[in-house]
GROMACS .gro file of C-alpha atoms in nm:
model
  389
    1MET     CA    1 -22.845 -10.540 -16.428
    2PRO     CA    2 -22.793 -10.662 -16.072
    3ALA     CA    3 -22.854 -11.033 -16.014
    4THR     CA    4 -23.171 -11.132 -15.831
    5PRO     CA    5 -23.130 -11.328 -15.506
    6ARG     CA    6 -23.247 -11.642 -15.687
    7THR     CA    7 -22.991 -11.594 -15.964
    8ALA     CA    8 -22.716 -11.527 -15.712
    9ARG     CA    9 -22.803 -11.845 -15.524
   10ALA     CA   10 -22.796 -12.047 -15.847
   11ILE     CA   11 -22.454 -11.907 -15.940
   12ASN     CA   12 -22.315 -11.984 -15.594
   13ASP     CA   13 -22.460 -12.334 -15.601
   14ARG     CA   14 -22.300 -12.409 -15.937
   15LEU     CA   15 -21.969 -12.268 -15.817
   16ALA     CA   16 -21.971 -12.491 -15.509
   17LEU     CA   17 -22.072 -12.796 -15.710
   18ARG     CA   18 -21.790 -12.731 -15.955
   19PHE     CA   19 -21.537 -12.727 -15.671
   20LEU     CA   20 -21.683 -13.050 -15.533
   21GLN     CA   21 -21.660 -13.206 -15.880
   22ASP     CA   22 -21.301 -13.098 -15.938
   23GLU     CA   23 -21.156 -13.148 -15.589
   24GLY     CA   24 -21.375 -13.408 -15.425
   25PRO     CA   25 -21.544 -13.380 -15.082
   26LEU     CA   26 -21.487 -13.052 -14.892
   27THR     CA   27 -21.585 -12.911 -14.555
   28ALA     CA   28 -21.801 -12.602 -14.521
   29GLY     CA   29 -21.489 -12.409 -14.422
   30GLN     CA   30 -21.307 -12.525 -14.737
   31LEU     CA   31 -21.606 -12.427 -14.949
   32LYS     CA   32 -21.595 -12.085 -14.784
   33ASP     CA   33 -21.228 -12.048 -14.876
   34ARG     CA   34 -21.280 -12.170 -15.234
   35THR     CA   35 -21.590 -11.964 -15.313
   36GLY     CA   36 -21.509 -11.650 -15.116
   37LEU     CA   37 -21.859 -11.651 -14.970
   38SER     CA   38 -21.943 -11.563 -14.612
   39ARG     CA   39 -21.991 -11.837 -14.354
   40PRO     CA   40 -22.372 -11.783 -14.335
   41SER     CA   41 -22.395 -11.793 -14.717
   42VAL     CA   42 -22.204 -12.121 -14.727
   43ALA     CA   43 -22.425 -12.266 -14.453
   44ASP     CA   44 -22.735 -12.173 -14.654
   45LEU     CA   45 -22.576 -12.313 -14.970
   46VAL     CA   46 -22.491 -12.647 -14.808
   47GLU     CA   47 -22.839 -12.675 -14.657
   48ARG     CA   48 -22.998 -12.594 -14.993
   49LEU     CA   49 -22.788 -12.846 -15.189
   50THR     CA   50 -22.841 -13.115 -14.926
   51ALA     CA   51 -23.217 -13.064 -14.929
   52SER     CA   52 -23.220 -13.088 -15.307
   53GLY     CA   53 -23.043 -13.426 -15.295
   54LEU     CA   54 -22.733 -13.305 -15.479
   55VAL     CA   55 -22.493 -13.308 -15.183
   56THR     CA   56 -22.460 -13.528 -14.876
   57VAL     CA   57 -22.223 -13.581 -14.583
   58VAL     CA   58 -21.965 -13.839 -14.688
   59GLY     CA   59 -21.732 -13.834 -14.386
   60GLU     CA   60 -21.528 -13.610 -14.159
   61ALA     CA   61 -21.210 -13.413 -14.221
   62GLY     CA   62 -21.013 -13.576 -13.938
   63ALA     CA   63 -21.035 -13.738 -13.599
   64GLN     CA   64 -20.903 -13.424 -13.430
   65ARG     CA   65 -21.186 -13.218 -13.575
   66ARG     CA   66 -21.527 -13.330 -13.458
   67GLY     CA   67 -21.869 -13.179 -13.506
   68PRO     CA   68 -22.042 -12.984 -13.782
   69ASN     CA   69 -21.729 -12.800 -13.899
   70ALA     CA   70 -21.553 -13.128 -13.974
   71ARG     CA   71 -21.823 -13.271 -14.197
   72LEU     CA   72 -21.713 -13.348 -14.551
   73TYR     CA   73 -21.973 -13.278 -14.817
   74GLY     CA   74 -21.968 -13.456 -15.151
   75ILE     CA   75 -22.184 -13.478 -15.461
   76VAL     CA   76 -22.441 -13.758 -15.464
   77ALA     CA   77 -22.279 -13.958 -15.742
   78ASP     CA   78 -22.572 -14.193 -15.807
   79ARG     CA   79 -22.812 -13.904 -15.868
   80ALA     CA   80 -22.768 -13.984 -16.240
   81HIS     CA   81 -22.579 -14.240 -16.446
   82LEU     CA   82 -22.393 -14.207 -16.774
   83ALA     CA   83 -22.261 -14.420 -17.055
   84ALA     CA   84 -21.995 -14.356 -17.317
   85LEU     CA   85 -21.929 -14.544 -17.641
   86ASP     CA   86 -21.627 -14.544 -17.871
   87VAL     CA   87 -21.761 -14.667 -18.205
   88ARG     CA   88 -21.485 -14.786 -18.435
   89THR     CA   89 -21.509 -14.940 -18.782
   90GLU     CA   90 -21.490 -15.293 -18.644
   91SER     CA   91 -21.566 -15.261 -18.274
   92VAL     CA   92 -21.756 -15.087 -17.997
   93ARG     CA   93 -21.609 -15.009 -17.655
   94LEU     CA   94 -21.823 -14.869 -17.378
   95VAL     CA   95 -21.828 -14.770 -17.012
   96VAL     CA   96 -22.106 -14.704 -16.762
   97ALA     CA   97 -22.036 -14.440 -16.497
   98ASP     CA   98 -22.192 -14.233 -16.222
   99LEU     CA   99 -22.258 -13.858 -16.228
  100LEU     CA  100 -21.900 -13.782 -16.125
  101GLY     CA  101 -21.766 -13.984 -16.417
  102THR     CA  102 -21.641 -14.272 -16.200
  103VAL     CA  103 -21.647 -14.583 -16.419
  104LEU     CA  104 -21.867 -14.861 -16.282
  105ALA     CA  105 -21.835 -15.114 -16.566
  106ARG     CA  106 -21.662 -15.165 -16.901
  107ALA     CA  107 -21.735 -15.382 -17.203
  108SER     CA  108 -21.631 -15.423 -17.566
  109LEU     CA  109 -21.768 -15.589 -17.876
  110PRO     CA  110 -21.600 -15.685 -18.206
  111VAL     CA  111 -21.800 -15.622 -18.524
  112GLU     CA  112 -21.713 -15.821 -18.833
  113ALA     CA  113 -21.674 -15.630 -19.159
  114GLY     CA  114 -21.953 -15.827 -19.327
  115GLU     CA  115 -22.197 -15.833 -19.037
  116ARG     CA  116 -22.550 -15.716 -19.117
  117THR     CA  117 -22.641 -15.369 -18.997
  118GLY     CA  118 -22.934 -15.481 -18.787
  119ALA     CA  119 -22.740 -15.755 -18.613
  120ALA     CA  120 -22.445 -15.529 -18.531
  121VAL     CA  121 -22.671 -15.259 -18.390
  122GLU     CA  122 -22.878 -15.502 -18.185
  123ARG     CA  123 -22.568 -15.659 -18.032
  124ALA     CA  124 -22.420 -15.318 -17.943
  125VAL     CA  125 -22.741 -15.192 -17.781
  126ALA     CA  126 -22.787 -15.521 -17.593
  127LEU     CA  127 -22.429 -15.497 -17.465
  128LEU     CA  128 -22.492 -15.146 -17.331
  129GLU     CA  129 -22.817 -15.251 -17.163
  130HIS     CA  130 -22.655 -15.560 -17.012
  131THR     CA  131 -22.350 -15.368 -16.888
  132ALA     CA  132 -22.570 -15.102 -16.725
  133LYS     CA  133 -22.777 -15.371 -16.554
  134GLU     CA  134 -22.466 -15.550 -16.429
  135ALA     CA  135 -22.348 -15.218 -16.282
  136GLY     CA  136 -22.679 -15.181 -16.097
  137VAL     CA  137 -22.800 -14.896 -16.317
  138ASP     CA  138 -23.171 -14.897 -16.398
  139ARG     CA  139 -23.180 -14.583 -16.609
  140LEU     CA  140 -22.915 -14.389 -16.799
  141HIS     CA  141 -22.941 -14.012 -16.796
  142THR     CA  142 -22.695 -13.928 -17.077
  143VAL     CA  143 -22.505 -14.135 -17.333
  144GLY     CA  144 -22.202 -13.993 -17.515
  145VAL     CA  145 -22.101 -14.151 -17.846
  146GLY     CA  146 -21.772 -14.098 -18.027
  147ALA     CA  147 -21.762 -14.204 -18.392
  148PRO     CA  148 -21.565 -14.134 -18.710
  149GLY     CA  149 -21.733 -13.914 -18.968
  150LEU     CA  150 -21.887 -13.569 -18.981
  151ILE     CA  151 -22.127 -13.440 -18.716
  152ASP     CA  152 -22.383 -13.196 -18.850
  153PRO     CA  153 -22.338 -12.874 -18.646
  154ALA     CA  154 -22.707 -12.788 -18.670
  155SER     CA  155 -22.871 -13.124 -18.591
  156GLY     CA  156 -22.590 -13.301 -18.405
  157GLU     CA  157 -22.645 -13.607 -18.624
  158LEU     CA  158 -22.376 -13.833 -18.766
  159ARG     CA  159 -22.358 -13.758 -19.138
  160ASP     CA  160 -22.281 -13.982 -19.433
  161SER     CA  161 -21.916 -13.985 -19.528
  162SER     CA  162 -21.702 -14.214 -19.738
  163GLY     CA  163 -21.629 -14.551 -19.582
  164LEU     CA  164 -21.857 -14.502 -19.280
  165PRO     CA  165 -22.038 -14.828 -19.199
  166GLU     CA  166 -22.415 -14.805 -19.212
  167TRP     CA  167 -22.443 -14.957 -18.865
  168HIS     CA  168 -22.273 -14.650 -18.712
  169ARG     CA  169 -22.555 -14.418 -18.812
  170ARG     CA  170 -22.820 -14.675 -18.731
  171LEU     CA  171 -22.672 -14.736 -18.387
  172VAL     CA  172 -22.709 -14.372 -18.288
  173ALA     CA  173 -23.070 -14.367 -18.409
  174VAL     CA  174 -23.158 -14.688 -18.221
  175LEU     CA  175 -22.998 -14.563 -17.900
  176GLN     CA  176 -23.212 -14.252 -17.925
  177GLU     CA  177 -23.524 -14.463 -17.988
  178ARG     CA  178 -23.468 -14.729 -17.724
  179LEU     CA  179 -23.313 -14.551 -17.429
  180PRO     CA  180 -23.488 -14.302 -17.200
  181ALA     CA  181 -23.169 -14.099 -17.211
  182ARG     CA  182 -23.015 -13.803 -17.386
  183VAL     CA  183 -22.786 -13.934 -17.661
  184LEU     CA  184 -22.501 -13.709 -17.777
  185VAL     CA  185 -22.270 -13.788 -18.068
  186GLU     CA  186 -21.939 -13.624 -18.153
  187ASN     CA  187 -21.652 -13.684 -18.392
  188GLU     CA  188 -21.394 -13.913 -18.232
  189THR     CA  189 -21.098 -13.679 -18.287
  190ASN     CA  190 -21.283 -13.389 -18.127
  191LEU     CA  191 -21.352 -13.605 -17.822
  192ALA     CA  192 -20.986 -13.704 -17.805
  193ALA     CA  193 -20.897 -13.334 -17.794
  194LEU     CA  194 -21.143 -13.280 -17.508
  195ALA     CA  195 -20.985 -13.567 -17.314
  196GLU     CA  196 -20.627 -13.454 -17.380
  197GLN     CA  197 -20.719 -13.098 -17.278
  198LEU     CA  198 -20.870 -13.202 -16.944
  199ASP     CA  199 -20.662 -13.506 -16.855
  200GLY     CA  200 -20.367 -13.530 -17.092
  201ALA     CA  201 -20.103 -13.353 -17.296
  202ALA     CA  202 -20.300 -13.032 -17.362
  203ARG     CA  203 -20.384 -12.944 -17.002
  204GLU     CA  204 -20.414 -12.568 -16.951
  205GLN     CA  205 -20.398 -12.507 -17.328
  206ASP     CA  206 -20.675 -12.282 -17.461
  207THR     CA  207 -20.542 -12.296 -17.817
  208PHE     CA  208 -20.398 -12.611 -17.972
  209VAL     CA  209 -20.442 -12.862 -18.253
  210LEU     CA  210 -20.462 -13.234 -18.189
  211LEU     CA  211 -20.333 -13.443 -18.479
  212TRP     CA  212 -20.478 -13.793 -18.456
  213LEU     CA  213 -20.242 -14.062 -18.583
  214GLY     CA  214 -20.416 -14.398 -18.582
  215LEU     CA  215 -20.588 -14.624 -18.830
  216GLY     CA  216 -20.695 -14.300 -18.994
  217ILE     CA  217 -20.579 -13.940 -18.985
  218GLY     CA  218 -20.770 -13.647 -18.841
  219ALA     CA  219 -20.729 -13.326 -18.646
  220ALA     CA  220 -20.921 -13.138 -18.382
  221VAL     CA  221 -20.893 -12.761 -18.357
  222VAL     CA  222 -20.935 -12.576 -18.026
  223LEU     CA  223 -20.903 -12.197 -18.051
  224ASP     CA  224 -20.944 -11.963 -17.754
  225GLY     CA  225 -21.094 -12.242 -17.548
  226ARG     CA  226 -21.355 -12.343 -17.806
  227LEU     CA  227 -21.368 -12.655 -18.018
  228ARG     CA  228 -21.412 -12.546 -18.381
  229ARG     CA  229 -21.624 -12.768 -18.606
  230GLY     CA  230 -21.663 -12.558 -18.920
  231ALA     CA  231 -21.965 -12.482 -19.136
  232SER     CA  232 -22.036 -12.848 -19.215
  233GLY     CA  233 -21.864 -13.017 -18.922
  234GLY     CA  234 -21.556 -13.094 -19.130
  235THR     CA  235 -21.286 -12.896 -18.953
  236GLY     CA  236 -20.984 -13.122 -18.917
  237GLU     CA  237 -21.047 -13.358 -19.209
  238VAL     CA  238 -20.675 -13.346 -19.287
  239GLY     CA  239 -20.674 -13.695 -19.434
  240PHE     CA  240 -20.797 -13.525 -19.752
  241LEU     CA  241 -20.517 -13.266 -19.742
  242PRO     CA  242 -20.312 -13.269 -20.068
  243VAL     CA  243 -19.946 -13.309 -19.976
  244PRO     CA  244 -19.627 -13.385 -20.170
  245GLY     CA  245 -19.511 -13.743 -20.188
  246THR     CA  246 -19.837 -13.911 -20.285
  247THR     CA  247 -19.910 -14.079 -20.616
  248GLY     CA  248 -20.225 -13.880 -20.685
  249LEU     CA  249 -20.477 -13.640 -20.537
  250PRO     CA  250 -20.766 -13.700 -20.300
  251THR     CA  251 -21.124 -13.683 -20.423
  252ALA     CA  252 -21.447 -13.587 -20.253
  253ILE     CA  253 -21.515 -13.953 -20.175
  254ASP     CA  254 -21.163 -14.090 -20.130
  255CYS     CA  255 -20.872 -13.953 -19.925
  256GLY     CA  256 -20.636 -14.211 -20.077
  257GLY     CA  257 -20.433 -13.947 -20.258
  258GLY     CA  258 -20.410 -13.715 -19.958
  259TYR     CA  259 -20.224 -13.696 -19.627
  260HIS     CA  260 -20.391 -14.019 -19.514
  261SER     CA  261 -20.199 -14.214 -19.777
  262LEU     CA  262 -19.869 -14.097 -19.623
  263ALA     CA  263 -19.935 -14.106 -19.248
  264GLY     CA  264 -20.224 -14.350 -19.193
  265SER     CA  265 -20.156 -14.688 -19.032
  266ALA     CA  266 -20.143 -14.876 -19.362
  267ALA     CA  267 -19.886 -14.631 -19.498
  268ILE     CA  268 -19.681 -14.656 -19.178
  269LEU     CA  269 -19.665 -15.035 -19.209
  270GLU     CA  270 -19.557 -15.007 -19.572
  271LEU     CA  271 -19.283 -14.768 -19.462
  272ALA     CA  272 -19.177 -15.007 -19.186
  273ALA     CA  273 -19.162 -15.293 -19.435
  274ALA     CA  274 -18.945 -15.084 -19.666
  275HIS     CA  275 -18.703 -15.040 -19.374
  276GLY     CA  276 -18.704 -15.412 -19.298
  277LEU     CA  277 -18.885 -15.378 -18.967
  278VAL     CA  278 -19.188 -15.594 -19.058
  279ALA     CA  279 -19.295 -15.830 -19.331
  280PRO     CA  280 -19.520 -15.686 -19.603
  281GLY     CA  281 -19.893 -15.728 -19.549
  282GLU     CA  282 -19.903 -15.689 -19.169
  283PRO     CA  283 -20.247 -15.597 -19.025
  284VAL     CA  284 -20.291 -15.221 -18.998
  285GLU     CA  285 -20.375 -15.258 -18.629
  286ARG     CA  286 -20.005 -15.330 -18.572
  287ALA     CA  287 -19.886 -14.984 -18.675
  288ALA     CA  288 -19.867 -14.848 -18.320
  289GLU     CA  289 -19.683 -15.157 -18.200
  290VAL     CA  290 -19.430 -15.123 -18.482
  291VAL     CA  291 -19.368 -14.757 -18.401
  292ARG     CA  292 -19.329 -14.839 -18.032
  293ASP     CA  293 -19.077 -15.112 -18.113
  294ALA     CA  294 -18.889 -14.875 -18.344
  295VAL     CA  295 -18.856 -14.621 -18.064
  296ALA     CA  296 -18.736 -14.890 -17.822
  297SER     CA  297 -18.482 -15.032 -18.065
  298GLY     CA  298 -18.356 -14.698 -18.195
  299ALA     CA  299 -18.463 -14.750 -18.558
  300ASP     CA  300 -18.358 -14.396 -18.649
  301ALA     CA  301 -18.389 -14.424 -19.027
  302PHE     CA  302 -18.751 -14.537 -19.004
  303LEU     CA  303 -18.840 -14.277 -18.740
  304ASP     CA  304 -18.679 -14.001 -18.946
  305ALA     CA  305 -18.877 -14.109 -19.253
  306LEU     CA  306 -19.197 -14.122 -19.049
  307ALA     CA  307 -19.135 -13.772 -18.910
  308ASP     CA  308 -19.072 -13.648 -19.266
  309ARG     CA  309 -19.424 -13.761 -19.349
  310VAL     CA  310 -19.601 -13.647 -19.034
  311VAL     CA  311 -19.456 -13.296 -19.056
  312LEU     CA  312 -19.616 -13.233 -19.397
  313GLY     CA  313 -19.964 -13.226 -19.250
  314ALA     CA  314 -19.844 -13.061 -18.932
  315ALA     CA  315 -19.682 -12.774 -19.125
  316ALA     CA  316 -20.001 -12.711 -19.322
  317VAL     CA  317 -20.207 -12.694 -19.004
  318VAL     CA  318 -19.959 -12.461 -18.837
  319ALA     CA  319 -19.939 -12.230 -19.139
  320VAL     CA  320 -20.316 -12.180 -19.140
  321LEU     CA  321 -20.399 -12.179 -18.767
  322ASP     CA  322 -20.080 -12.087 -18.577
  323PRO     CA  323 -20.196 -12.289 -18.272
  324GLY     CA  324 -19.869 -12.267 -18.078
  325CYS     CA  325 -19.917 -12.624 -17.956
  326LEU     CA  326 -19.955 -12.945 -18.157
  327VAL     CA  327 -20.045 -13.275 -17.989
  328LEU     CA  328 -19.956 -13.597 -18.171
  329ALA     CA  329 -20.234 -13.819 -18.042
  330GLY     CA  330 -20.394 -14.152 -18.118
  331GLU     CA  331 -20.233 -14.492 -18.088
  332VAL     CA  332 -19.943 -14.405 -18.318
  333GLY     CA  333 -19.884 -14.062 -18.165
  334ARG     CA  334 -19.861 -14.209 -17.817
  335ALA     CA  335 -19.640 -14.495 -17.939
  336GLY     CA  336 -19.398 -14.246 -18.097
  337GLY     CA  337 -19.385 -14.051 -17.773
  338GLU     CA  338 -19.127 -13.781 -17.717
  339THR     CA  339 -18.899 -13.942 -17.977
  340LEU     CA  340 -19.137 -13.882 -18.266
  341ALA     CA  341 -19.261 -13.550 -18.127
  342HIS     CA  342 -18.904 -13.416 -18.109
  343ARG     CA  343 -18.832 -13.519 -18.467
  344VAL     CA  344 -19.151 -13.354 -18.592
  345ALA     CA  345 -19.078 -13.038 -18.391
  346THR     CA  346 -18.727 -13.011 -18.536
  347ARG     CA  347 -18.858 -13.039 -18.892
  348LEU     CA  348 -19.143 -12.800 -18.820
  349THR     CA  349 -18.900 -12.537 -18.690
  350ALA     CA  350 -18.708 -12.559 -19.017
  351MET     CA  351 -19.025 -12.530 -19.227
  352SER     CA  352 -19.227 -12.264 -19.043
  353PRO     CA  353 -19.149 -11.928 -18.881
  354LEU     CA  354 -19.433 -11.987 -18.632
  355ALA     CA  355 -19.315 -12.113 -18.294
  356THR     CA  356 -19.499 -12.439 -18.222
  357GLU     CA  357 -19.453 -12.681 -17.934
  358VAL     CA  358 -19.507 -13.044 -18.033
  359ARG     CA  359 -19.621 -13.280 -17.760
  360PRO     CA  360 -19.702 -13.652 -17.767
  361GLY     CA  361 -20.053 -13.748 -17.661
  362THR     CA  362 -20.072 -13.929 -17.328
  363LEU     CA  363 -20.407 -14.108 -17.360
  364GLY     CA  364 -20.362 -14.302 -17.685
  365GLY     CA  365 -20.666 -14.477 -17.829
  366GLY     CA  366 -20.846 -14.448 -17.495
  367ALA     CA  367 -20.882 -14.073 -17.546
  368VAL     CA  368 -21.200 -14.113 -17.752
  369LEU     CA  369 -21.385 -14.311 -17.486
  370ARG     CA  370 -21.262 -14.077 -17.216
  371GLY     CA  371 -21.376 -13.776 -17.417
  372ALA     CA  372 -21.720 -13.930 -17.476
  373LEU     CA  373 -21.757 -13.982 -17.101
  374LEU     CA  374 -21.649 -13.624 -17.028
  375MET     CA  375 -21.903 -13.497 -17.281
  376ALA     CA  376 -22.179 -13.703 -17.119
  377ARG     CA  377 -22.075 -13.591 -16.771
  378GLU     CA  378 -22.075 -13.222 -16.864
  379SER     CA  379 -22.418 -13.247 -17.024
  380ALA     CA  380 -22.570 -13.444 -16.738
  381GLN     CA  381 -22.431 -13.211 -16.473
  382GLU     CA  382 -22.559 -12.911 -16.665
  383ASP     CA  383 -22.906 -13.061 -16.631
  384VAL     CA  384 -22.885 -13.209 -16.281
  385PHE     CA  385 -22.706 -12.910 -16.132
  386GLY     CA  386 -22.970 -12.669 -16.255
  387PRO     CA  387 -23.110 -12.395 -16.027
  388THR     CA  388 -23.229 -12.547 -15.702
  389ALA     CA  389 -23.552 -12.449 -15.534
   0.00000   0.00000   0.00000
């Protein structure tokens, strides 16, 4: 069926707004070139978006070009404000941003292992409220939350899983109760994949798997441009994957006998200690630092042994999904860089007939927070950039 004039206008408006989001301020002539619309259609579009408060004149294209044709139009960034949270086992990191995703303020909060649920939640919510106020934001439109654990595909709620602190689930509920904002929650590894796809190692990749190597192990699966979550939200729970080299098998409530016990941060530190790189009992948070130092110092025996472990999970993922591209992300993946990625790729080529490029992640641990902000931005813009009158 042919589009109605109203539908056509809405489509053109969204197209123009997308170009302004991706490229920054543009003149009417540049919008004409980008959209392929006629000059009168672009003039109507600009007038319509300006009247709706979505677009405004932000400058001129150059001193040599004066007048209406030189005006630069940009999105009104303070039309809505966003927040993003990266909820870890023992910390919360957050940012407050405008509608374009420009960060206005940052904050972080440590959470002790034995801290009471109510106290941890109250401190995290208070930090978000205080940070928003300090940034001059009275009301948040959308809040994106990245957390470990399973996200129910039907309800979008953070589900119970082994080892997940109670305050994680309570925090999401309290944010929804206290804030006049839309609160979205997503698995942290999935958000890292979103960030790496838009800003990092997986740019222009419609099909890839992100293997998260950090304190824990996880994977995010993107096939044909879509993030795949599975029937219960558990796609990518590769920490539970049975692999050779462990002393037992994982259980439904403990991934200790699975891939996690070979390639998680604690296991990496044990491996480093066995190679004389660190003393036994180092804090697991040091795993990325140890891998980075090993790359810098050329500790080939350790890096070879680490690649031997990482490739076991990678080969299983490739055999099932054939993604063509594997991103080694997270703090450890970024620390290993091209050195670790090359070693894993070499072993993967010997183990699998499926051609797979292995890339190091470029965003490290910051990928989760960046992905949460991108999720919030996309949702807010979908609402704010709705059909204009």
